[in-house]
Structure formats: structure tokens, C-alpha cells
Amino acid sequence: MTRTRQAISMIAAAVVLVAAGCQEGAQAAGVKIGDAAPVWSGIQATDGKLHGLADLKDAKLVVLVFTCNHCPVAKGYEDRLIALQKDYQSKGVEVVAVNVNNIPDDRLEPMKKRAEEKGFNFPYLYDATQKMGRDYGATVTPHVFVLDKDRKIAYVGAVDDNLNVGSVKTHFLRDALDALLAGKAPPKAVTQQFGCGIKYEK
Amino acid sequence: MRSKRPYSFAVALAALLVAGCSGGREGGGEATIDLRPVDRPTLDRVLKEHRGRVVLVDFWATWCAPCVGLFPHSVDLARRYADRGLAVITISLDDGSQEAAVRRFLAAQGATPVENFLATSGVSPQTFEEFQIEGGGIPFLKVYDRQGRLRATIAGAYPEKIDRAVEELLGEM
């Protein structure tokens, strides 16, 4: 990491540290494999439209990813999500990204900027109420939930097994999607999510 | 908590200033920093060596802003409570490719009263699983009593919770 990046991290640290005071006692119970997927509707996004699960009724599978702007781990997975949408959309899979953090870097305007810079080919939602995060029990960014054709939870966890692309051995999410598209159960339905803790407010 | 925030903020800013100055003489500081690879069996062995002391384990990473902000607090605790029998272990959950950045950070923090480790499995589910970091997020701190039993876990940057857990266990004989 360069010194500039380190300096930026430290400024961010000071900001986040103040924000972290809100995190306490907000751990959501969340969903388990086989549970009906909590519905969302009327959620604003970087494209200026309102989004809901009902909009995706034609999708065979929905990949809901809790992500955000500020987290280096979440950022490390952006390109992989873009590639995933590109590779799987024609197979009937839709990626939906959502941010539920409310720290300054993670608000709608910076989100719009990020979506444009990276050329997100999936909607990037902003749920300032954090309800989606609580409903699903999202704890970190990135945290992935796959909804099957009956909109039941079919996969929960990480995108793959290493932030460092060069060290990835198992593509958990792609393996789960391939299995589900073939009418089978994912080889691993639950994997350990990891990343930056979501800042829940009380 | 509220009253301590300006203090934390000041520490973070101070760290920033220190980090800003360290660039010109990187080599010297880094050489004094001991950074060892760690997996779960290694950690268990290290914990065993510390039997008789209270042990605070701080799981952090250079990519985790709240961890970076909290780090000076762990170093401070190590200094403050060394003579009462506290050992502080820091475990960086960075990718192995970031070792130089981790060393630079530790040197800038003056992280010599603590024992520093770098997780061997990088930023991966395996790392979070093997160290049982529930929820998959850091900062995550574990506090062990003098008998080596895990007595408290703290998820998030809550210095006063850490202080409370450490002080309580230091009071036990």
C-alpha cells in the first residue's frame, strides 16, 4: 500500500471510528438456507429509479450482494461481480448490489460516482433505513445471498475463497449458480462471509 | 463512550502524522518489527506460552479503517498493563503480498510492546473460519484469562469494552 493510501485509510479510520459507535446491539437474526427471501420494494438506486424484488420476477436466480463504497474488500470484488453479471445474465441470473451503510462515503451521491466509474452492469441500491441488511442478516461487505426461482435462500456467504484474485481456488458463488441452474443443490450452500462490518445504527 | 471519541480521533490523527513522517526512514523502523506468520495451531501454541497472563488478541488489517483507528489503543494497553500481566497479540488479516505495508504500519505505530503476526491464509473465508471470527468482520478482539480460557470477544471498535474485559480479567488471580 502506498503512503498516500495509508494516509487516506487513517483519515477514513478517524471518520469510521466515530461512526462505529452506532454499530452496537444491531446484529440481525437474518435468513437461513430454505427461508423465504425477505421482499424489498421502493428502494432508491444510483440509476434514479426505485427497485423491488418484484421487478425481477423473470429472473431464475437473484444474486443479492450487500456491498458499499468505502470497504477495500467490497471494492476488491466489484470487477468479479461485473464479470459475473456479464457471464450469467443470459442464463437468467440477475445481480443486485445494495449498500446499507450511512457513513459519508457510502451515501447515494458517492455511490452514483462509483457505479459510473466502474461501469456497474447491475443496479446499485441504497437502503438508508438498513432494513434490507437487518432482514437478511448481512454482517459485512461483501455478503452474498442467492435467491432461487421460488425466491428461497439457496446460498449465503462469500463470492469466492480469496480477496487476492491470484490465490482463488474455489469460486463458491459461481459454483452455487451453476448447480442451481442445473437443478441441483449448491456444493456448498453456506460459506464464511468476510470483509468490513456493516455499520448498523440502533 | 461519547466522551472518549475525541480522544480516539486524536489518536487516529496522531497516527496519521506519525505515518506521514515514517516514509524517509522506512528501513530502520521495519527492521525492529518482529512479524511472524500465524495459523490456528501457531496461535494456540503462543497462547499456551502465555499461560499465567491475560492475553488480548487484536485481529486487524491495513484494509480495515476502524482497525487502523483502534490499533494505537491495543499498543497503549500493552504498555499500560505489562506489569500487571497483560500480553497483547496482534494478527494482521492482510494478504501476504501486503507484508511490507503491514510492517510499515507496525513500525509507524511503534508496535514493539505487542507481538505481531500475519495470518498465513490471507483475506479469505479460511482465515475468518480458523480464527473463529464470527460475523466475518474486523475489528475483532479476543480476551483470554490467565488460565488460557477465552472469556470475551469484542466485534467492532469499542475501546471501553476492551478495557473493561481486560481490567476485569487482570483483577482475577
mmCIF file of C-alpha atoms in Angstrom:
data_model
loop_
_atom_site.group_PDB
_atom_site.id
_atom_site.type_symbol
_atom_site.label_atom_id
_atom_site.label_comp_id
_atom_site.label_asym_id
_atom_site.label_seq_id
_atom_site.Cartn_x
_atom_site.Cartn_y
_atom_site.Cartn_z
ATOM 1 C CA MET A 1 0.000 0.000 0.000
ATOM 2 C CA THR A 2 1.325 3.419 -0.808
ATOM 3 C CA ARG A 3 1.816 6.028 1.830
ATOM 4 C CA THR A 4 -0.960 8.110 0.328
ATOM 5 C CA ARG A 5 -3.369 5.203 0.572
ATOM 6 C CA GLN A 6 -2.260 4.574 4.115
ATOM 7 C CA ALA A 7 -2.908 8.205 4.941
ATOM 8 C CA ILE A 8 -6.345 8.001 3.359
ATOM 9 C CA SER A 9 -7.098 4.860 5.374
ATOM 10 C CA MET A 10 -6.171 6.682 8.520
ATOM 11 C CA ILE A 11 -8.340 9.673 7.816
ATOM 12 C CA ALA A 12 -11.121 7.238 6.991
ATOM 13 C CA ALA A 13 -10.350 5.420 10.226
ATOM 14 C CA ALA A 14 -10.949 8.551 12.227
ATOM 15 C CA VAL A 15 -14.273 9.062 10.483
ATOM 16 C CA VAL A 16 -15.341 5.440 10.727
ATOM 17 C CA LEU A 17 -14.317 5.202 14.338
ATOM 18 C CA VAL A 18 -16.825 7.907 15.141
ATOM 19 C CA ALA A 19 -19.437 6.105 13.054
ATOM 20 C CA ALA A 20 -18.633 2.737 14.655
ATOM 21 C CA GLY A 21 -20.261 3.866 17.860
ATOM 22 C CA CYS A 22 -23.617 3.138 16.261
ATOM 23 C CA GLN A 23 -22.927 -0.483 15.414
ATOM 24 C CA GLU A 24 -23.655 -1.963 18.793
ATOM 25 C CA GLY A 25 -26.625 -4.180 19.510
ATOM 26 C CA ALA A 26 -27.899 -4.203 15.965
ATOM 27 C CA GLN A 27 -26.883 -7.687 14.909
ATOM 28 C CA ALA A 28 -29.759 -9.006 12.817
ATOM 29 C CA ALA A 29 -31.005 -12.572 13.129
ATOM 30 C CA GLY A 30 -31.081 -12.994 9.372
ATOM 31 C CA VAL A 31 -32.124 -15.692 6.929
ATOM 32 C CA LYS A 32 -31.140 -19.341 6.669
ATOM 33 C CA ILE A 33 -30.977 -21.654 3.665
ATOM 34 C CA GLY A 34 -34.512 -22.516 2.560
ATOM 35 C CA ASP A 35 -36.129 -19.445 4.154
ATOM 36 C CA ALA A 36 -38.406 -17.290 2.033
ATOM 37 C CA ALA A 37 -36.389 -14.311 0.805
ATOM 38 C CA PRO A 38 -37.379 -11.077 2.532
ATOM 39 C CA VAL A 39 -39.036 -8.818 -0.033
ATOM 40 C CA TRP A 40 -37.775 -5.310 -0.784
ATOM 41 C CA SER A 41 -39.557 -2.565 -2.659
ATOM 42 C CA GLY A 42 -39.281 1.138 -3.385
ATOM 43 C CA ILE A 43 -35.512 1.186 -2.804
ATOM 44 C CA GLN A 44 -33.639 4.078 -4.408
ATOM 45 C CA ALA A 45 -30.596 3.370 -6.558
ATOM 46 C CA THR A 46 -27.804 5.055 -8.465
ATOM 47 C CA ASP A 47 -29.897 4.893 -11.673
ATOM 48 C CA GLY A 48 -32.511 7.219 -10.179
ATOM 49 C CA LYS A 49 -35.230 4.544 -10.242
ATOM 50 C CA LEU A 50 -36.954 2.715 -7.407
ATOM 51 C CA HIS A 51 -36.231 -1.002 -7.193
ATOM 52 C CA GLY A 52 -38.029 -4.004 -5.760
ATOM 53 C CA LEU A 53 -37.705 -7.780 -5.771
ATOM 54 C CA ALA A 54 -40.926 -7.946 -7.814
ATOM 55 C CA ASP A 55 -39.114 -6.258 -10.735
ATOM 56 C CA LEU A 56 -37.007 -9.410 -11.064
ATOM 57 C CA LYS A 57 -39.895 -11.863 -11.489
ATOM 58 C CA ASP A 58 -38.455 -13.180 -14.764
ATOM 59 C CA ALA A 59 -35.074 -13.997 -13.255
ATOM 60 C CA LYS A 60 -34.353 -17.653 -12.485
ATOM 61 C CA LEU A 61 -31.907 -16.666 -9.778
ATOM 62 C CA VAL A 62 -31.198 -13.403 -7.992
ATOM 63 C CA VAL A 63 -27.769 -12.648 -6.546
ATOM 64 C CA LEU A 64 -28.221 -10.061 -3.815
ATOM 65 C CA VAL A 65 -24.885 -8.624 -2.720
ATOM 66 C CA PHE A 66 -24.520 -6.349 0.274
ATOM 67 C CA THR A 67 -21.640 -4.099 -0.639
ATOM 68 C CA CYS A 68 -20.576 -0.480 -0.205
ATOM 69 C CA ASN A 69 -18.205 2.185 -1.444
ATOM 70 C CA HIS A 70 -15.689 2.551 1.362
ATOM 71 C CA CYS A 71 -14.626 -1.034 2.011
ATOM 72 C CA PRO A 72 -11.458 -2.250 0.275
ATOM 73 C CA VAL A 73 -12.684 -5.848 0.376
ATOM 74 C CA ALA A 74 -16.001 -4.886 -1.235
ATOM 75 C CA LYS A 75 -14.102 -2.877 -3.846
ATOM 76 C CA GLY A 76 -11.847 -5.851 -4.449
ATOM 77 C CA TYR A 77 -14.883 -7.833 -5.551
ATOM 78 C CA GLU A 78 -16.505 -5.236 -7.854
ATOM 79 C CA ASP A 79 -14.819 -6.468 -11.018
ATOM 80 C CA ARG A 80 -15.748 -10.039 -10.143
ATOM 81 C CA LEU A 81 -19.407 -9.048 -9.762
ATOM 82 C CA ILE A 82 -19.362 -7.184 -13.073
ATOM 83 C CA ALA A 83 -17.894 -10.278 -14.753
ATOM 84 C CA LEU A 84 -20.457 -12.482 -13.021
ATOM 85 C CA GLN A 85 -23.375 -10.415 -14.304
ATOM 86 C CA LYS A 86 -21.854 -10.462 -17.780
ATOM 87 C CA ASP A 87 -21.408 -14.234 -17.724
ATOM 88 C CA TYR A 88 -24.693 -15.201 -16.066
ATOM 89 C CA GLN A 89 -27.318 -12.639 -17.087
ATOM 90 C CA SER A 90 -28.087 -14.521 -20.307
ATOM 91 C CA LYS A 91 -28.644 -17.644 -18.209
ATOM 92 C CA GLY A 92 -31.383 -15.914 -16.251
ATOM 93 C CA VAL A 93 -29.360 -14.653 -13.280
ATOM 94 C CA GLU A 94 -29.653 -11.066 -12.055
ATOM 95 C CA VAL A 95 -27.140 -9.399 -9.751
ATOM 96 C CA VAL A 96 -28.433 -6.718 -7.399
ATOM 97 C CA ALA A 97 -25.983 -4.760 -5.260
ATOM 98 C CA VAL A 98 -27.180 -2.908 -2.180
ATOM 99 C CA ASN A 99 -25.479 -0.626 0.282
ATOM 100 C CA VAL A 100 -26.998 -0.117 3.733
ATOM 101 C CA ASN A 101 -24.162 1.854 5.347
ATOM 102 C CA ASN A 102 -24.770 5.516 6.076
ATOM 103 C CA ILE A 103 -21.241 6.836 6.566
ATOM 104 C CA PRO A 104 -20.388 9.778 4.278
ATOM 105 C CA ASP A 105 -18.545 7.680 1.647
ATOM 106 C CA ASP A 106 -21.447 5.276 1.426
ATOM 107 C CA ARG A 107 -24.246 7.680 0.566
ATOM 108 C CA LEU A 108 -26.124 7.950 -2.718
ATOM 109 C CA GLU A 109 -24.002 10.610 -4.435
ATOM 110 C CA PRO A 110 -20.658 8.837 -3.932
ATOM 111 C CA MET A 111 -22.414 5.593 -4.883
ATOM 112 C CA LYS A 112 -23.521 7.132 -8.192
ATOM 113 C CA LYS A 113 -19.948 8.201 -8.838
ATOM 114 C CA ARG A 114 -18.596 4.737 -8.089
ATOM 115 C CA ALA A 115 -21.227 2.971 -10.222
ATOM 116 C CA GLU A 116 -20.338 5.221 -13.131
ATOM 117 C CA GLU A 117 -16.553 4.926 -12.698
ATOM 118 C CA LYS A 118 -16.704 1.145 -12.553
ATOM 119 C CA GLY A 119 -19.458 0.760 -15.129
ATOM 120 C CA PHE A 120 -21.679 -1.383 -12.927
ATOM 121 C CA ASN A 121 -23.872 -3.550 -15.148
ATOM 122 C CA PHE A 122 -26.253 -4.250 -12.253
ATOM 123 C CA PRO A 123 -28.399 -1.958 -10.118
ATOM 124 C CA TYR A 124 -26.716 -0.443 -7.049
ATOM 125 C CA LEU A 125 -29.358 0.171 -4.392
ATOM 126 C CA TYR A 126 -29.157 2.375 -1.320
ATOM 127 C CA ASP A 127 -31.290 1.386 1.653
ATOM 128 C CA ALA A 128 -30.629 4.123 4.181
ATOM 129 C CA THR A 129 -33.165 2.528 6.560
ATOM 130 C CA GLN A 130 -30.857 -0.538 6.703
ATOM 131 C CA LYS A 131 -33.962 -2.746 6.727
ATOM 132 C CA MET A 132 -32.675 -4.973 3.926
ATOM 133 C CA GLY A 133 -29.486 -5.616 5.844
ATOM 134 C CA ARG A 134 -31.380 -6.472 9.012
ATOM 135 C CA ASP A 135 -33.909 -8.649 7.153
ATOM 136 C CA TYR A 136 -31.172 -10.728 5.569
ATOM 137 C CA GLY A 137 -28.758 -10.587 8.500
ATOM 138 C CA ALA A 138 -25.971 -9.125 6.406
ATOM 139 C CA THR A 139 -22.937 -8.551 8.631
ATOM 140 C CA VAL A 140 -20.183 -7.462 6.246
ATOM 141 C CA THR A 141 -19.477 -6.135 2.787
ATOM 142 C CA PRO A 142 -19.436 -8.081 0.588
ATOM 143 C CA HIS A 143 -22.074 -10.556 1.825
ATOM 144 C CA VAL A 144 -23.878 -12.615 -0.821
ATOM 145 C CA PHE A 145 -27.375 -14.118 -0.796
ATOM 146 C CA VAL A 146 -28.691 -16.175 -3.723
ATOM 147 C CA LEU A 147 -32.466 -16.400 -4.169
ATOM 148 C CA ASP A 148 -33.688 -19.410 -6.133
ATOM 149 C CA LYS A 149 -36.603 -19.492 -8.575
ATOM 150 C CA ASP A 150 -39.080 -19.873 -5.694
ATOM 151 C CA ARG A 151 -37.327 -16.929 -4.029
ATOM 152 C CA LYS A 152 -35.994 -19.039 -1.243
ATOM 153 C CA ILE A 153 -32.488 -18.574 0.095
ATOM 154 C CA ALA A 154 -30.198 -21.027 -1.712
ATOM 155 C CA TYR A 155 -26.717 -19.700 -0.941
ATOM 156 C CA VAL A 156 -25.224 -17.404 1.695
ATOM 157 C CA GLY A 157 -21.667 -16.251 2.142
ATOM 158 C CA ALA A 158 -18.624 -15.194 0.160
ATOM 159 C CA VAL A 159 -18.076 -14.664 -3.574
ATOM 160 C CA ASP A 160 -15.041 -16.950 -3.575
ATOM 161 C CA ASP A 161 -12.248 -18.090 -1.313
ATOM 162 C CA ASN A 162 -9.721 -15.238 -1.564
ATOM 163 C CA LEU A 163 -9.684 -11.472 -1.960
ATOM 164 C CA ASN A 164 -6.469 -11.888 -3.939
ATOM 165 C CA VAL A 165 -7.684 -12.988 -7.387
ATOM 166 C CA GLY A 166 -4.436 -14.838 -7.984
ATOM 167 C CA SER A 167 -4.992 -17.022 -4.923
ATOM 168 C CA VAL A 168 -8.597 -18.019 -5.636
ATOM 169 C CA LYS A 169 -9.104 -21.775 -5.803
ATOM 170 C CA THR A 170 -12.856 -22.164 -5.311
ATOM 171 C CA HIS A 171 -15.481 -19.904 -6.866
ATOM 172 C CA PHE A 172 -18.231 -20.516 -4.298
ATOM 173 C CA LEU A 173 -20.822 -18.224 -5.860
ATOM 174 C CA ARG A 174 -20.314 -19.353 -9.460
ATOM 175 C CA ASP A 175 -20.339 -22.990 -8.330
ATOM 176 C CA ALA A 176 -23.623 -22.384 -6.497
ATOM 177 C CA LEU A 177 -25.189 -20.674 -9.526
ATOM 178 C CA ASP A 178 -24.059 -23.442 -11.887
ATOM 179 C CA ALA A 179 -25.552 -26.090 -9.612
ATOM 180 C CA LEU A 180 -28.833 -24.232 -9.120
ATOM 181 C CA LEU A 181 -29.190 -23.560 -12.860
ATOM 182 C CA ALA A 182 -28.726 -27.305 -13.398
ATOM 183 C CA GLY A 183 -31.465 -28.019 -10.856
ATOM 184 C CA LYS A 184 -29.022 -29.243 -8.209
ATOM 185 C CA ALA A 185 -28.134 -28.103 -4.716
ATOM 186 C CA PRO A 186 -25.031 -25.887 -4.421
ATOM 187 C CA PRO A 187 -21.901 -27.883 -3.487
ATOM 188 C CA LYS A 188 -21.512 -25.535 -0.529
ATOM 189 C CA ALA A 189 -24.651 -23.589 0.398
ATOM 190 C CA VAL A 190 -23.045 -21.626 3.221
ATOM 191 C CA THR A 191 -19.545 -20.176 3.255
ATOM 192 C CA GLN A 192 -17.847 -17.798 5.685
ATOM 193 C CA GLN A 193 -18.528 -14.217 4.670
ATOM 194 C CA PHE A 194 -15.690 -11.791 5.312
ATOM 195 C CA GLY A 195 -14.986 -8.103 4.830
ATOM 196 C CA CYS A 196 -15.849 -4.807 6.505
ATOM 197 C CA GLY A 197 -18.512 -4.850 9.192
ATOM 198 C CA ILE A 198 -21.766 -3.153 8.213
ATOM 199 C CA LYS A 199 -22.352 -0.098 10.401
ATOM 200 C CA TYR A 200 -25.811 -0.639 11.819
ATOM 201 C CA GLU A 201 -27.498 2.162 13.658
ATOM 202 C CA LYS A 202 -29.686 1.497 16.647
ATOM 203 C CA MET B 1 -18.193 6.208 25.038
ATOM 204 C CA ARG B 2 -19.163 9.647 23.866
ATOM 205 C CA SER B 3 -16.514 11.391 25.908
ATOM 206 C CA LYS B 4 -13.761 9.113 24.578
ATOM 207 C CA ARG B 5 -14.427 9.779 20.919
ATOM 208 C CA PRO B 6 -12.413 12.982 20.663
ATOM 209 C CA TYR B 7 -9.534 11.052 22.249
ATOM 210 C CA SER B 8 -9.799 8.246 19.668
ATOM 211 C CA PHE B 9 -9.998 10.797 16.932
ATOM 212 C CA ALA B 10 -6.868 12.474 18.241
ATOM 213 C CA VAL B 11 -5.049 9.138 18.399
ATOM 214 C CA ALA B 12 -6.013 8.387 14.812
ATOM 215 C CA LEU B 13 -4.820 11.788 13.699
ATOM 216 C CA ALA B 14 -1.611 11.408 15.658
ATOM 217 C CA ALA B 15 -1.080 8.046 13.985
ATOM 218 C CA LEU B 16 -1.626 9.734 10.671
ATOM 219 C CA LEU B 17 1.034 12.299 11.442
ATOM 220 C CA VAL B 18 3.475 9.656 12.598
ATOM 221 C CA ALA B 19 2.798 7.577 9.469
ATOM 222 C CA GLY B 20 3.364 10.625 7.329
ATOM 223 C CA CYS B 21 6.845 11.064 8.790
ATOM 224 C CA SER B 22 7.968 7.462 8.614
ATOM 225 C CA GLY B 23 8.478 7.324 4.872
ATOM 226 C CA GLY B 24 12.005 8.724 4.749
ATOM 227 C CA ARG B 25 13.484 6.128 7.071
ATOM 228 C CA GLU B 26 11.345 3.104 6.416
ATOM 229 C CA GLY B 27 14.160 0.589 6.592
ATOM 230 C CA GLY B 28 15.231 1.378 10.155
ATOM 231 C CA GLY B 29 11.801 1.114 11.788
ATOM 232 C CA GLU B 30 10.786 -2.008 9.956
ATOM 233 C CA ALA B 31 13.870 -3.889 10.963
ATOM 234 C CA THR B 32 12.876 -3.707 14.628
ATOM 235 C CA ILE B 33 9.374 -5.040 13.983
ATOM 236 C CA ASP B 34 9.002 -8.741 14.530
ATOM 237 C CA LEU B 35 6.246 -10.110 12.289
ATOM 238 C CA ARG B 36 5.642 -13.835 12.259
ATOM 239 C CA PRO B 37 3.278 -15.966 10.179
ATOM 240 C CA VAL B 38 0.363 -17.430 12.125
ATOM 241 C CA ASP B 39 -2.281 -20.063 11.617
ATOM 242 C CA ARG B 40 -4.582 -21.504 14.263
ATOM 243 C CA PRO B 41 -2.164 -24.115 15.667
ATOM 244 C CA THR B 42 0.538 -21.437 15.978
ATOM 245 C CA LEU B 43 -1.830 -19.109 17.811
ATOM 246 C CA ASP B 44 -2.870 -21.897 20.161
ATOM 247 C CA ARG B 45 0.779 -22.593 20.914
ATOM 248 C CA VAL B 46 1.521 -18.904 21.539
ATOM 249 C CA LEU B 47 -1.495 -18.650 23.837
ATOM 250 C CA LYS B 48 -0.209 -21.634 25.794
ATOM 251 C CA GLU B 49 3.170 -19.939 26.232
ATOM 252 C CA HIS B 50 1.352 -17.019 27.828
ATOM 253 C CA ARG B 51 -0.429 -19.137 30.431
ATOM 254 C CA GLY B 52 -0.460 -17.105 33.657
ATOM 255 C CA ARG B 53 -1.074 -13.869 31.823
ATOM 256 C CA VAL B 54 -4.186 -12.233 30.472
ATOM 257 C CA VAL B 55 -3.955 -12.178 26.667
ATOM 258 C CA LEU B 56 -5.614 -9.719 24.315
ATOM 259 C CA VAL B 57 -5.668 -10.751 20.638
ATOM 260 C CA ASP B 58 -6.390 -7.946 18.182
ATOM 261 C CA PHE B 59 -7.437 -9.137 14.705
ATOM 262 C CA TRP B 60 -6.907 -6.240 12.308
ATOM 263 C CA ALA B 61 -5.875 -5.384 8.725
ATOM 264 C CA THR B 62 -4.473 -2.437 6.827
ATOM 265 C CA TRP B 63 -7.632 -2.532 4.665
ATOM 266 C CA CYS B 64 -9.877 -2.105 7.716
ATOM 267 C CA ALA B 65 -10.190 1.572 8.619
ATOM 268 C CA PRO B 66 -11.727 1.067 12.087
ATOM 269 C CA CYS B 67 -8.972 -1.461 12.867
ATOM 270 C CA VAL B 68 -6.315 1.055 11.912
ATOM 271 C CA GLY B 69 -8.021 3.585 14.174
ATOM 272 C CA LEU B 70 -8.200 1.127 17.057
ATOM 273 C CA PHE B 71 -4.648 -0.184 16.778
ATOM 274 C CA PRO B 72 -2.970 2.508 18.935
ATOM 275 C CA HIS B 73 -5.337 1.571 21.732
ATOM 276 C CA SER B 74 -4.062 -2.008 21.766
ATOM 277 C CA VAL B 75 -0.435 -0.829 21.826
ATOM 278 C CA ASP B 76 -1.328 1.543 24.642
ATOM 279 C CA LEU B 77 -2.957 -1.266 26.652
ATOM 280 C CA ALA B 78 0.157 -3.413 26.256
ATOM 281 C CA ARG B 79 2.278 -0.600 27.683
ATOM 282 C CA ARG B 80 -0.139 0.332 30.414
ATOM 283 C CA TYR B 81 -0.738 -3.179 31.763
ATOM 284 C CA ALA B 82 2.504 -5.071 31.021
ATOM 285 C CA ASP B 83 3.481 -5.111 34.688
ATOM 286 C CA ARG B 84 0.053 -6.405 35.701
ATOM 287 C CA GLY B 85 0.490 -9.391 33.387
ATOM 288 C CA LEU B 86 -1.174 -8.428 30.122
ATOM 289 C CA ALA B 87 0.193 -9.740 26.823
ATOM 290 C CA VAL B 88 -1.114 -8.231 23.590
ATOM 291 C CA ILE B 89 -1.008 -10.147 20.309
ATOM 292 C CA THR B 90 -1.906 -8.529 17.000
ATOM 293 C CA ILE B 91 -2.866 -10.610 13.974
ATOM 294 C CA SER B 92 -2.972 -8.907 10.614
ATOM 295 C CA LEU B 93 -5.556 -10.388 8.255
ATOM 296 C CA ASP B 94 -3.874 -8.938 5.188
ATOM 297 C CA ASP B 95 -2.880 -10.733 2.041
ATOM 298 C CA GLY B 96 0.705 -11.992 2.121
ATOM 299 C CA SER B 97 1.544 -9.595 -0.716
ATOM 300 C CA GLN B 98 0.936 -6.717 1.716
ATOM 301 C CA GLU B 99 3.596 -7.770 4.214
ATOM 302 C CA ALA B 100 5.749 -4.686 3.560
ATOM 303 C CA ALA B 101 2.760 -2.384 4.105
ATOM 304 C CA VAL B 102 1.907 -4.235 7.318
ATOM 305 C CA ARG B 103 5.484 -3.827 8.563
ATOM 306 C CA ARG B 104 5.473 -0.133 7.663
ATOM 307 C CA PHE B 105 2.240 0.370 9.560
ATOM 308 C CA LEU B 106 3.502 -1.527 12.616
ATOM 309 C CA ALA B 107 6.737 0.475 12.604
ATOM 310 C CA ALA B 108 4.828 3.761 12.349
ATOM 311 C CA GLN B 109 2.652 2.639 15.273
ATOM 312 C CA GLY B 110 5.682 1.768 17.391
ATOM 313 C CA ALA B 111 4.156 -1.668 17.798
ATOM 314 C CA THR B 112 7.033 -3.082 19.833
ATOM 315 C CA PRO B 113 5.299 -3.796 23.156
ATOM 316 C CA VAL B 114 2.960 -6.170 21.286
ATOM 317 C CA GLU B 115 3.640 -9.448 19.464
ATOM 318 C CA ASN B 116 2.804 -9.107 15.787
ATOM 319 C CA PHE B 117 1.618 -11.813 13.420
ATOM 320 C CA LEU B 118 0.417 -12.061 9.840
ATOM 321 C CA ALA B 119 -2.273 -14.646 9.029
ATOM 322 C CA THR B 120 -0.991 -17.256 6.590
ATOM 323 C CA SER B 121 -4.322 -17.688 4.787
ATOM 324 C CA GLY B 122 -4.714 -14.079 3.670
ATOM 325 C CA VAL B 123 -8.046 -12.314 3.210
ATOM 326 C CA SER B 124 -10.124 -15.431 2.857
ATOM 327 C CA PRO B 125 -13.026 -17.315 4.420
ATOM 328 C CA GLN B 126 -10.477 -19.822 5.715
ATOM 329 C CA THR B 127 -8.783 -17.155 7.811
ATOM 330 C CA PHE B 128 -12.005 -15.981 9.400
ATOM 331 C CA GLU B 129 -13.075 -19.591 9.997
ATOM 332 C CA GLU B 130 -9.852 -20.839 11.525
ATOM 333 C CA PHE B 131 -9.649 -17.929 13.971
ATOM 334 C CA GLN B 132 -13.402 -18.126 14.620
ATOM 335 C CA ILE B 133 -14.148 -14.520 13.804
ATOM 336 C CA GLU B 134 -17.912 -14.713 13.934
ATOM 337 C CA GLY B 135 -19.733 -12.428 11.546
ATOM 338 C CA GLY B 136 -16.703 -12.235 9.264
ATOM 339 C CA GLY B 137 -15.837 -8.646 10.147
ATOM 340 C CA ILE B 138 -12.986 -6.909 11.949
ATOM 341 C CA PRO B 139 -12.014 -5.254 14.271
ATOM 342 C CA PHE B 140 -12.447 -8.426 16.300
ATOM 343 C CA LEU B 141 -10.743 -8.862 19.658
ATOM 344 C CA LYS B 142 -10.498 -11.848 21.953
ATOM 345 C CA VAL B 143 -9.549 -11.744 25.609
ATOM 346 C CA TYR B 144 -8.179 -14.839 27.376
ATOM 347 C CA ASP B 145 -7.827 -15.216 31.134
ATOM 348 C CA ARG B 146 -4.703 -16.350 32.978
ATOM 349 C CA GLN B 147 -5.779 -19.989 32.582
ATOM 350 C CA GLY B 148 -5.947 -19.544 28.794
ATOM 351 C CA ARG B 149 -9.729 -19.616 28.606
ATOM 352 C CA LEU B 150 -11.457 -17.397 26.070
ATOM 353 C CA ARG B 151 -13.554 -15.048 28.203
ATOM 354 C CA ALA B 152 -14.623 -12.181 25.940
ATOM 355 C CA THR B 153 -14.931 -11.320 22.264
ATOM 356 C CA ILE B 154 -15.466 -7.779 21.054
ATOM 357 C CA ALA B 155 -16.613 -7.133 17.476
ATOM 358 C CA GLY B 156 -16.138 -3.545 16.318
ATOM 359 C CA ALA B 157 -14.086 -0.614 17.574
ATOM 360 C CA TYR B 158 -15.190 -0.298 21.196
ATOM 361 C CA PRO B 159 -12.123 0.648 23.286
ATOM 362 C CA GLU B 160 -14.065 0.916 26.526
ATOM 363 C CA LYS B 161 -15.463 -2.608 26.136
ATOM 364 C CA ILE B 162 -11.948 -3.901 25.573
ATOM 365 C CA ASP B 163 -10.689 -2.008 28.649
ATOM 366 C CA ARG B 164 -13.488 -3.397 30.770
ATOM 367 C CA ALA B 165 -12.814 -7.002 29.707
ATOM 368 C CA VAL B 166 -9.049 -6.680 30.172
ATOM 369 C CA GLU B 167 -9.276 -4.937 33.546
ATOM 370 C CA GLU B 168 -11.767 -7.467 34.855
ATOM 371 C CA LEU B 169 -9.538 -10.412 33.938
ATOM 372 C CA LEU B 170 -6.399 -8.706 35.257
ATOM 373 C CA GLY B 171 -8.208 -8.464 38.580
ATOM 374 C CA GLU B 172 -8.632 -12.249 38.709
ATOM 375 C CA MET B 173 -5.753 -14.248 40.102
#
